[in-house]
Amino acid sequence: MIRKLHCILRLQGAVSQTLYRQRTPTIFSRNYATNEDNANSDSKSSSSNNNNARRAGAAGSSKSLPAIRNPFAAAQEKTKNTYLTMVEIFEERDVHRRNHVEFIYAALKHMPDFGVEHDLEVYKALINVMPKGKFIPTNVFQSEFMHFPKQQQCIIDLLEQMEDYGVMPDYEMEAMLLNVFGKKGHPLRKYWRMMYWMPKFKNLSPWPLPDQVPDDTLEIAKLAVERMCTVDLRSKVNVFETKELKDSLDDTWIVSGMSPEQSKLLKEHSPQKALYIEGPFHIWIRNRRINYFTLRADADAEFLSQLDERQLDEDDVSKIGVPFFGRPPPRRHNQLGKVRSVHQQDDGTIFAICATGTSTKDSLLSWIRLLELHGFATLGEIPVLFRFTSTVPAKAEEIAGPSNVPARTSDTNSNKEHSDINS
């Protein structure tokens, strides 16, 4: 009986408390209403209606406004110091750091505008914006089912942007991710995968580039021509200036690449067969694009017909002769006779490649004349044709005029223009 009385008393107390909570707002509102002046009730009712209308209008207009202001878009000075200063201001503005995910996404979007997309220090500063210790999973279900998905996906996108721009993280970033998301967080797993694969691919390219690619277009053109000339290790890269020619219109540089084998083929080329300047083709040096041109001729069908059909390809790994039981290795069939070089392909013979500062027709004519002055006197007797495979840049229109610039693939004989310049 005593237990039943206790239960009834507790139930009655809980009901009375709920009733009191439900009544208190109405009581307070009534008291607030009764304490008001009754003299100006009509004017106050009209003003309250106006205030309600203003609040409704403000609520409707707030839907079209952004949640937070984007300081990166309004910045006038686009430098690294300005970028880091805005990040520090956001960190000191609020202890709780509200809207930190939106701030990080806005910062990632405007990184190229400030030129900091390749800077590891800036990525660390953005990770440091995240609150520490709040997003660490406490059990296996939270760790596997990606608890706090919005924050974790934000940092994963940051790491993916680092991967896209080729920025390799360091061990300090691992400690920062460990303090924010814990040992079982998904961003830390992404970091471990990056640290496994990125060092493997960093030095895998046979054409290594400096960490800071030079901004000078001439230096980038040298790197591009040297990379393409590695097909023949004896190739030499020369830099010419069009100032050496009196009648040259373009005042620019020309980076030319040619090997001794190509020089021999060009000297032995028949004057009755035309040469072709083709291009511009594109080669990428990291994030910089360089236009280059080739000097080539049609394939020598007579020479290709004299080659031994049983010639073996050294790079064909599908036919590897392995001797068994003391048998001698198979005899090579291409040890005697004519063997074509790597520059003599089935579609043509490549004599040289070049990259110019303006990629115009006049600069290419200057290239031919400079080759003629440096040991290839027979070029003055050989017809040279142009084959532009893409639209010539606007610089060509400024020099040669829009009517003289071919916009599509075309063949134009340059003997007449060549003789005019020589005269």
Short mmCIF file of C-alpha atoms in Angstrom, two decimals:
data_model
loop_
_atom_site.label_atom_id
_atom_site.label_comp_id
_atom_site.label_asym_id
_atom_site.label_seq_id
_atom_site.Cartn_x
_atom_site.Cartn_y
_atom_site.Cartn_z
CA MET A 1 0.00 0.00 0.00
CA ILE A 2 2.82 2.38 0.83
CA ARG A 3 4.42 1.74 -2.57
CA LYS A 4 1.12 2.43 -4.31
CA LEU A 5 0.76 5.73 -2.45
CA HIS A 6 4.28 6.73 -3.46
CA CYS A 7 3.52 5.97 -7.10
CA ILE A 8 0.25 7.96 -6.99
CA LEU A 9 2.01 10.96 -5.42
CA ARG A 10 4.79 10.90 -8.02
CA LEU A 11 2.29 10.67 -10.86
CA GLN A 12 0.26 13.57 -9.44
CA GLY A 13 3.42 15.69 -9.09
CA ALA A 14 4.47 15.01 -12.68
CA VAL A 15 1.00 15.94 -13.98
CA SER A 16 0.97 19.16 -11.98
CA GLN A 17 4.41 20.12 -13.29
CA THR A 18 3.35 19.60 -16.92
CA LEU A 19 0.21 21.61 -16.40
CA TYR A 20 2.23 24.41 -14.82
CA ARG A 21 4.66 24.44 -17.74
CA GLN A 22 1.80 24.62 -20.22
CA ARG A 23 0.09 27.45 -18.37
CA THR A 24 3.06 29.65 -17.55
CA PRO A 25 3.58 31.07 -21.06
CA THR A 26 -0.07 32.06 -21.30
CA ILE A 27 0.04 33.64 -17.87
CA PHE A 28 3.16 35.59 -18.68
CA SER A 29 1.71 36.73 -21.95
CA ARG A 30 -1.52 37.80 -20.29
CA ASN A 31 0.34 39.72 -17.59
CA TYR A 32 2.51 41.34 -20.28
CA ALA A 33 -0.63 42.31 -22.14
CA THR A 34 -2.43 43.70 -19.09
CA ASN A 35 0.51 45.83 -18.09
CA GLU A 36 0.39 47.67 -21.39
CA ASP A 37 -1.34 51.01 -21.82
CA ASN A 38 -4.95 50.63 -22.94
CA ALA A 39 -5.06 54.18 -24.24
CA ASN A 40 -3.04 53.51 -27.39
CA SER A 41 -4.25 49.99 -28.02
CA ASP A 42 -5.41 50.71 -31.57
CA SER A 43 -2.16 52.39 -32.58
CA LYS A 44 -0.12 49.61 -31.02
CA SER A 45 -2.13 46.93 -32.74
CA SER A 46 -1.49 48.61 -36.06
CA SER A 47 2.22 48.96 -35.28
CA SER A 48 2.38 45.30 -34.27
CA ASN A 49 0.83 44.38 -37.59
CA ASN A 50 3.45 46.46 -39.35
CA ASN A 51 6.22 44.80 -37.35
CA ASN A 52 4.87 41.37 -38.22
CA ALA A 53 4.81 42.35 -41.88
CA ARG A 54 8.40 43.59 -41.66
CA ARG A 55 9.50 40.37 -39.98
CA ALA A 56 7.78 38.31 -42.66
CA GLY A 57 9.44 40.39 -45.37
CA ALA A 58 12.82 40.04 -43.71
CA ALA A 59 12.34 36.29 -43.42
CA GLY A 60 11.41 36.07 -47.09
CA SER A 61 14.38 38.16 -48.20
CA SER A 62 16.83 36.25 -46.02
CA LYS A 63 16.22 33.15 -48.08
CA SER A 64 17.90 34.75 -51.07
CA LEU A 65 20.92 35.97 -49.08
CA PRO A 66 23.97 33.76 -48.50
CA ALA A 67 24.40 32.10 -45.11
CA ILE A 68 27.86 33.62 -44.57
CA ARG A 69 29.83 36.32 -46.30
CA ASN A 70 32.62 35.12 -48.59
CA PRO A 71 35.70 37.21 -47.73
CA PHE A 72 37.86 35.62 -50.42
CA ALA A 73 35.69 36.91 -53.27
CA ALA A 74 35.70 40.46 -51.86
CA ALA A 75 39.45 40.63 -51.24
CA GLN A 76 41.24 43.25 -53.30
CA GLU A 77 44.81 42.05 -52.81
CA LYS A 78 45.24 38.44 -54.00
CA THR A 79 48.35 37.31 -52.11
CA LYS A 80 49.30 34.51 -49.78
CA ASN A 81 49.59 36.82 -46.78
CA THR A 82 46.08 38.14 -47.36
CA TYR A 83 44.77 34.58 -47.64
CA LEU A 84 46.36 33.45 -44.37
CA THR A 85 45.23 36.63 -42.63
CA MET A 86 41.59 35.93 -43.51
CA VAL A 87 41.97 32.39 -42.16
CA GLU A 88 43.40 33.73 -38.89
CA ILE A 89 40.57 36.26 -38.59
CA PHE A 90 38.01 33.47 -38.94
CA GLU A 91 39.75 31.43 -36.24
CA GLU A 92 39.79 34.33 -33.76
CA ARG A 93 36.27 35.53 -34.54
CA ASP A 94 34.36 32.81 -32.71
CA VAL A 95 35.44 30.23 -30.17
CA HIS A 96 32.95 27.67 -31.49
CA ARG A 97 33.94 28.39 -35.12
CA ARG A 98 30.50 28.12 -36.61
CA ASN A 99 30.19 27.58 -40.37
CA HIS A 100 33.76 26.28 -40.54
CA VAL A 101 32.85 23.74 -43.24
CA GLU A 102 31.40 26.43 -45.51
CA PHE A 103 34.44 28.60 -44.86
CA ILE A 104 36.84 25.81 -45.87
CA TYR A 105 34.92 25.10 -49.09
CA ALA A 106 34.97 28.79 -50.00
CA ALA A 107 38.70 28.92 -49.26
CA LEU A 108 39.38 25.88 -51.46
CA LYS A 109 37.39 27.37 -54.33
CA HIS A 110 39.37 30.63 -54.36
CA MET A 111 42.83 29.13 -53.94
CA PRO A 112 43.86 29.59 -57.62
CA ASP A 113 42.88 33.26 -57.43
CA PHE A 114 45.47 33.81 -54.70
CA GLY A 115 48.08 31.51 -56.25
CA VAL A 116 48.30 29.23 -53.20
CA GLU A 117 46.93 26.00 -54.68
CA HIS A 118 50.42 24.42 -54.53
CA ASP A 119 51.32 25.63 -51.03
CA LEU A 120 51.29 23.02 -48.25
CA GLU A 121 51.27 25.65 -45.51
CA VAL A 122 47.91 26.98 -46.67
CA TYR A 123 46.31 23.52 -46.58
CA LYS A 124 47.57 23.06 -43.03
CA ALA A 125 46.05 26.38 -42.03
CA LEU A 126 42.67 25.28 -43.40
CA ILE A 127 42.82 21.99 -41.51
CA ASN A 128 43.67 23.94 -38.36
CA VAL A 129 40.30 25.73 -38.68
CA MET A 130 38.48 22.55 -37.64
CA PRO A 131 37.68 22.26 -33.90
CA LYS A 132 39.89 19.77 -32.09
CA GLY A 133 38.52 16.68 -30.35
CA LYS A 134 34.84 17.12 -31.27
CA PHE A 135 34.68 14.76 -34.25
CA ILE A 136 36.56 11.76 -32.85
CA PRO A 137 34.46 8.54 -33.06
CA THR A 138 33.84 6.82 -29.75
CA ASN A 139 32.88 3.34 -30.98
CA VAL A 140 33.30 1.05 -33.95
CA PHE A 141 29.93 1.96 -35.46
CA GLN A 142 30.74 5.68 -35.56
CA SER A 143 34.14 5.01 -37.11
CA GLU A 144 32.89 2.63 -39.82
CA PHE A 145 29.68 4.46 -40.72
CA MET A 146 31.47 7.82 -41.02
CA HIS A 147 30.06 9.73 -38.08
CA PHE A 148 30.11 13.51 -38.62
CA PRO A 149 29.95 13.03 -42.42
CA LYS A 150 29.84 16.72 -43.34
CA GLN A 151 33.09 17.58 -41.57
CA GLN A 152 34.92 14.44 -42.66
CA GLN A 153 33.90 14.82 -46.31
CA CYS A 154 35.08 18.44 -46.23
CA ILE A 155 38.62 17.45 -45.23
CA ILE A 156 38.58 14.53 -47.69
CA ASP A 157 37.78 17.03 -50.47
CA LEU A 158 40.68 19.17 -49.24
CA LEU A 159 43.05 16.20 -49.46
CA GLU A 160 41.74 15.32 -52.92
CA GLN A 161 42.44 18.86 -54.10
CA MET A 162 45.97 18.49 -52.77
CA GLU A 163 46.27 15.27 -54.74
CA ASP A 164 44.97 16.91 -57.92
CA TYR A 165 47.55 19.70 -57.66
CA GLY A 166 50.37 17.32 -56.77
CA VAL A 167 50.91 18.63 -53.23
CA MET A 168 52.37 15.91 -51.00
CA PRO A 169 51.41 16.04 -47.29
CA ASP A 170 53.90 15.66 -44.44
CA TYR A 171 53.86 14.11 -40.98
CA GLU A 172 52.70 17.31 -39.30
CA MET A 173 49.45 17.05 -41.26
CA GLU A 174 49.00 13.52 -39.96
CA ALA A 175 49.21 14.81 -36.38
CA MET A 176 46.66 17.54 -37.18
CA LEU A 177 44.19 15.04 -38.67
CA LEU A 178 44.72 12.74 -35.70
CA ASN A 179 43.80 15.54 -33.27
CA VAL A 180 40.66 16.44 -35.22
CA PHE A 181 39.21 13.07 -36.31
CA GLY A 182 41.09 10.46 -34.28
CA LYS A 183 42.86 7.31 -35.33
CA LYS A 184 39.76 5.79 -37.00
CA GLY A 185 38.68 8.85 -38.95
CA HIS A 186 38.21 8.63 -42.71
CA PRO A 187 40.36 11.70 -43.51
CA LEU A 188 43.30 10.01 -41.77
CA ARG A 189 42.76 6.91 -43.90
CA LYS A 190 42.77 9.11 -46.99
CA TYR A 191 46.04 10.63 -45.78
CA TRP A 192 47.62 7.18 -45.38
CA ARG A 193 46.61 6.18 -48.90
CA MET A 194 48.13 9.39 -50.26
CA MET A 195 51.37 8.82 -48.38
CA TYR A 196 51.56 5.30 -49.81
CA TRP A 197 50.98 6.13 -53.48
CA MET A 198 52.26 9.69 -53.99
CA PRO A 199 55.92 8.97 -53.13
CA LYS A 200 55.82 6.08 -55.59
CA PHE A 201 54.73 8.33 -58.46
CA LYS A 202 56.76 11.38 -57.48
CA ASN A 203 60.05 10.19 -59.00
CA LEU A 204 58.61 7.74 -61.51
CA SER A 205 58.74 10.06 -64.53
CA PRO A 206 61.89 9.68 -66.68
CA TRP A 207 61.76 13.43 -67.33
CA PRO A 208 61.98 14.99 -63.87
CA LEU A 209 61.08 18.63 -63.47
CA PRO A 210 62.15 21.08 -60.76
CA ASP A 211 59.73 21.61 -57.90
CA GLN A 212 59.25 25.20 -58.97
CA VAL A 213 58.83 25.25 -62.74
CA PRO A 214 60.33 28.50 -64.08
CA ASP A 215 57.92 31.16 -65.26
CA ASP A 216 60.10 32.08 -68.22
CA THR A 217 58.59 30.69 -71.42
CA LEU A 218 62.02 30.21 -72.96
CA GLU A 219 63.17 27.95 -70.12
CA ILE A 220 59.96 25.92 -70.34
CA ALA A 221 60.44 25.55 -74.11
CA LYS A 222 63.96 24.23 -73.49
CA LEU A 223 62.61 21.64 -71.07
CA ALA A 224 59.92 20.61 -73.59
CA VAL A 225 62.32 20.22 -76.53
CA GLU A 226 64.86 18.35 -74.39
CA ARG A 227 62.12 15.96 -73.28
CA MET A 228 61.05 15.22 -76.86
CA CYS A 229 64.66 14.82 -78.00
CA THR A 230 65.34 12.03 -75.51
CA VAL A 231 64.22 9.58 -78.19
CA ASP A 232 67.79 10.04 -79.49
CA LEU A 233 70.33 10.59 -76.71
CA ARG A 234 72.76 12.31 -79.08
CA SER A 235 70.32 15.11 -79.85
CA LYS A 236 71.40 18.69 -79.25
CA VAL A 237 69.20 21.63 -78.40
CA ASN A 238 70.15 25.05 -79.82
CA VAL A 239 68.62 28.43 -79.06
CA PHE A 240 68.52 30.92 -81.93
CA GLU A 241 67.60 34.59 -81.97
CA THR A 242 65.75 36.02 -84.93
CA LYS A 243 67.87 39.17 -84.53
CA GLU A 244 70.58 37.35 -86.48
CA LEU A 245 68.46 37.74 -89.62
CA LYS A 246 68.12 41.16 -91.18
CA ASP A 247 64.69 40.82 -92.76
CA SER A 248 62.99 39.01 -89.87
CA LEU A 249 59.70 40.50 -88.71
CA ASP A 250 59.42 38.72 -85.35
CA ASP A 251 61.88 39.60 -82.63
CA THR A 252 61.76 36.35 -80.70
CA TRP A 253 63.68 33.18 -79.81
CA ILE A 254 63.66 29.74 -81.43
CA VAL A 255 64.51 26.52 -79.58
CA SER A 256 65.57 23.88 -82.12
CA GLY A 257 66.35 20.22 -81.47
CA MET A 258 68.21 17.92 -83.87
CA SER A 259 70.42 14.84 -83.62
CA PRO A 260 73.47 13.92 -85.75
CA GLU A 261 71.41 11.19 -87.40
CA GLN A 262 68.76 13.73 -88.37
CA SER A 263 71.43 16.09 -89.71
CA LYS A 264 72.75 13.30 -91.92
CA LEU A 265 69.28 12.47 -93.20
CA LEU A 266 68.56 16.14 -93.95
CA LYS A 267 71.80 16.57 -95.90
CA GLU A 268 71.06 13.45 -97.93
CA HIS A 269 67.49 14.54 -98.68
CA SER A 270 66.73 15.04 -102.38
CA PRO A 271 66.07 18.67 -103.40
CA GLN A 272 63.26 17.43 -105.63
CA LYS A 273 61.17 16.32 -102.63
CA ALA A 274 59.40 18.89 -100.50
CA LEU A 275 59.78 19.40 -96.78
CA TYR A 276 56.84 20.11 -94.49
CA ILE A 277 56.54 22.24 -91.37
CA GLU A 278 53.64 20.82 -89.38
CA GLY A 279 52.02 22.08 -86.25
CA PRO A 280 51.40 23.53 -83.83
CA PHE A 281 51.34 20.46 -81.61
CA HIS A 282 51.02 20.67 -77.85
CA ILE A 283 53.18 19.37 -75.03
CA TRP A 284 52.43 19.99 -71.35
CA ILE A 285 55.14 20.84 -68.85
CA ARG A 286 53.20 20.40 -65.64
CA ASN A 287 50.50 23.09 -65.97
CA ARG A 288 52.11 25.02 -68.84
CA ARG A 289 51.39 24.28 -72.50
CA ILE A 290 54.05 24.72 -75.17
CA ASN A 291 53.45 24.74 -78.94
CA TYR A 292 56.04 23.00 -81.10
CA PHE A 293 56.52 22.33 -84.82
CA THR A 294 58.20 19.55 -86.79
CA LEU A 295 60.25 19.60 -89.98
CA ARG A 296 59.54 16.39 -91.82
CA ALA A 297 59.33 14.77 -95.23
CA ASP A 298 57.29 12.00 -96.77
CA ALA A 299 58.41 8.44 -96.16
CA ASP A 300 61.05 7.05 -98.50
CA ALA A 301 59.18 4.12 -100.02
CA GLU A 302 62.26 2.86 -101.88
CA PHE A 303 64.33 2.73 -98.71
CA LEU A 304 61.57 1.05 -96.70
CA SER A 305 61.15 -1.63 -99.38
CA GLN A 306 64.84 -2.56 -99.08
CA LEU A 307 64.57 -3.31 -95.39
CA ASP A 308 64.64 -6.90 -94.26
CA GLU A 309 61.14 -8.12 -93.47
CA ARG A 310 62.58 -10.46 -90.86
CA GLN A 311 63.92 -7.57 -88.84
CA LEU A 312 63.21 -8.06 -85.17
CA ASP A 313 61.82 -5.40 -82.89
CA GLU A 314 64.02 -4.97 -79.84
CA ASP A 315 61.10 -3.66 -77.79
CA ASP A 316 58.73 -6.54 -78.59
CA VAL A 317 58.58 -8.59 -75.38
CA SER A 318 56.16 -11.13 -76.85
CA LYS A 319 59.02 -12.83 -78.73
CA ILE A 320 61.73 -13.45 -76.17
CA GLY A 321 64.06 -16.27 -77.16
CA VAL A 322 65.04 -18.31 -74.09
CA PRO A 323 67.58 -21.10 -74.78
CA PHE A 324 66.92 -24.52 -73.18
CA PHE A 325 69.20 -27.52 -72.61
CA GLY A 326 72.31 -25.80 -73.93
CA ARG A 327 70.82 -24.71 -77.24
CA PRO A 328 72.28 -21.50 -78.67
CA PRO A 329 70.05 -18.41 -78.68
CA PRO A 330 68.20 -17.66 -81.91
CA ARG A 331 70.18 -15.77 -84.50
CA ARG A 332 69.35 -12.19 -85.12
CA HIS A 333 68.24 -11.48 -88.69
CA ASN A 334 68.86 -7.74 -88.60
CA GLN A 335 72.58 -7.76 -87.85
CA LEU A 336 73.48 -7.10 -91.49
CA GLY A 337 71.87 -4.90 -94.10
CA LYS A 338 70.12 -1.60 -93.88
CA VAL A 339 68.52 -0.62 -90.60
CA ARG A 340 66.33 2.47 -90.31
CA SER A 341 66.72 4.90 -87.48
CA VAL A 342 64.05 5.91 -85.00
CA HIS A 343 63.44 9.08 -87.02
CA GLN A 344 62.40 7.16 -90.15
CA GLN A 345 58.83 6.11 -89.56
CA ASP A 346 56.27 4.59 -91.90
CA ASP A 347 54.41 7.89 -92.27
CA GLY A 348 57.45 10.09 -92.77
CA THR A 349 60.94 11.14 -91.71
CA ILE A 350 61.35 13.74 -88.97
CA PHE A 351 64.39 16.00 -89.38
CA ALA A 352 64.00 18.53 -86.54
CA ILE A 353 61.58 20.04 -84.03
CA CYS A 354 61.34 23.57 -82.73
CA ALA A 355 59.40 25.87 -80.43
CA THR A 356 59.21 29.60 -81.06
CA GLY A 357 58.19 32.50 -78.89
CA THR A 358 55.37 33.61 -81.19
CA SER A 359 54.47 30.40 -83.12
CA THR A 360 53.96 32.45 -86.28
CA LYS A 361 54.75 31.79 -89.91
CA ASP A 362 57.54 34.36 -89.97
CA SER A 363 59.29 32.78 -86.97
CA LEU A 364 59.18 29.39 -88.71
CA LEU A 365 60.66 30.90 -91.87
CA SER A 366 63.39 32.38 -89.68
CA TRP A 367 63.99 28.88 -88.26
CA ILE A 368 64.57 27.49 -91.77
CA ARG A 369 66.91 30.34 -92.65
CA LEU A 370 68.86 29.91 -89.41
CA LEU A 371 69.27 26.19 -90.13
CA GLU A 372 70.50 27.15 -93.58
CA LEU A 373 73.10 29.44 -92.04
CA HIS A 374 74.27 26.78 -89.58
CA GLY A 375 75.38 24.05 -91.95
CA PHE A 376 72.35 23.15 -94.09
CA ALA A 377 72.91 25.17 -97.26
CA THR A 378 70.73 22.83 -99.33
CA LEU A 379 67.60 24.09 -97.58
CA GLY A 380 67.56 27.08 -99.92
CA GLU A 381 66.95 24.73 -102.86
CA ILE A 382 64.30 22.53 -101.25
CA PRO A 383 60.62 23.58 -101.35
CA VAL A 384 59.17 24.01 -97.87
CA LEU A 385 55.42 23.74 -97.31
CA PHE A 386 53.38 24.71 -94.26
CA ARG A 387 50.73 22.46 -92.77
CA PHE A 388 48.94 24.15 -89.91
CA THR A 389 46.82 21.63 -88.06
CA SER A 390 45.08 24.16 -85.82
CA THR A 391 44.22 27.83 -85.63
CA VAL A 392 47.25 30.07 -85.54
CA PRO A 393 47.33 32.26 -82.40
CA ALA A 394 46.19 35.85 -82.46
CA LYS A 395 49.81 37.01 -82.52
CA ALA A 396 50.04 35.81 -86.10
CA GLU A 397 47.11 38.01 -87.08
CA GLU A 398 48.84 41.03 -85.57
CA ILE A 399 52.00 40.40 -87.62
CA ALA A 400 50.84 38.83 -90.88
CA GLY A 401 47.30 40.20 -90.96
CA PRO A 402 44.01 38.25 -90.70
CA SER A 403 43.82 37.63 -94.45
CA ASN A 404 47.22 35.89 -94.63
CA VAL A 405 46.76 33.59 -91.65
CA PRO A 406 45.42 30.12 -92.47
CA ALA A 407 42.79 28.98 -90.01
CA ARG A 408 42.54 25.37 -91.14
CA THR A 409 44.86 22.67 -92.34
CA SER A 410 46.49 23.90 -95.52
CA ASP A 411 49.61 23.55 -97.63
CA THR A 412 51.28 26.77 -98.76
CA ASN A 413 54.49 26.91 -100.71
CA SER A 414 57.06 29.08 -98.94
CA ASN A 415 59.70 29.21 -101.68
CA LYS A 416 58.49 32.58 -102.91
CA GLU A 417 58.37 34.08 -99.43
CA HIS A 418 61.74 32.52 -98.63
CA SER A 419 63.36 34.04 -101.67
CA ASP A 420 61.80 37.41 -100.90
CA ILE A 421 63.33 37.44 -97.45
CA ASN A 422 66.73 36.38 -98.74
CA SER A 423 66.61 39.21 -101.23
#
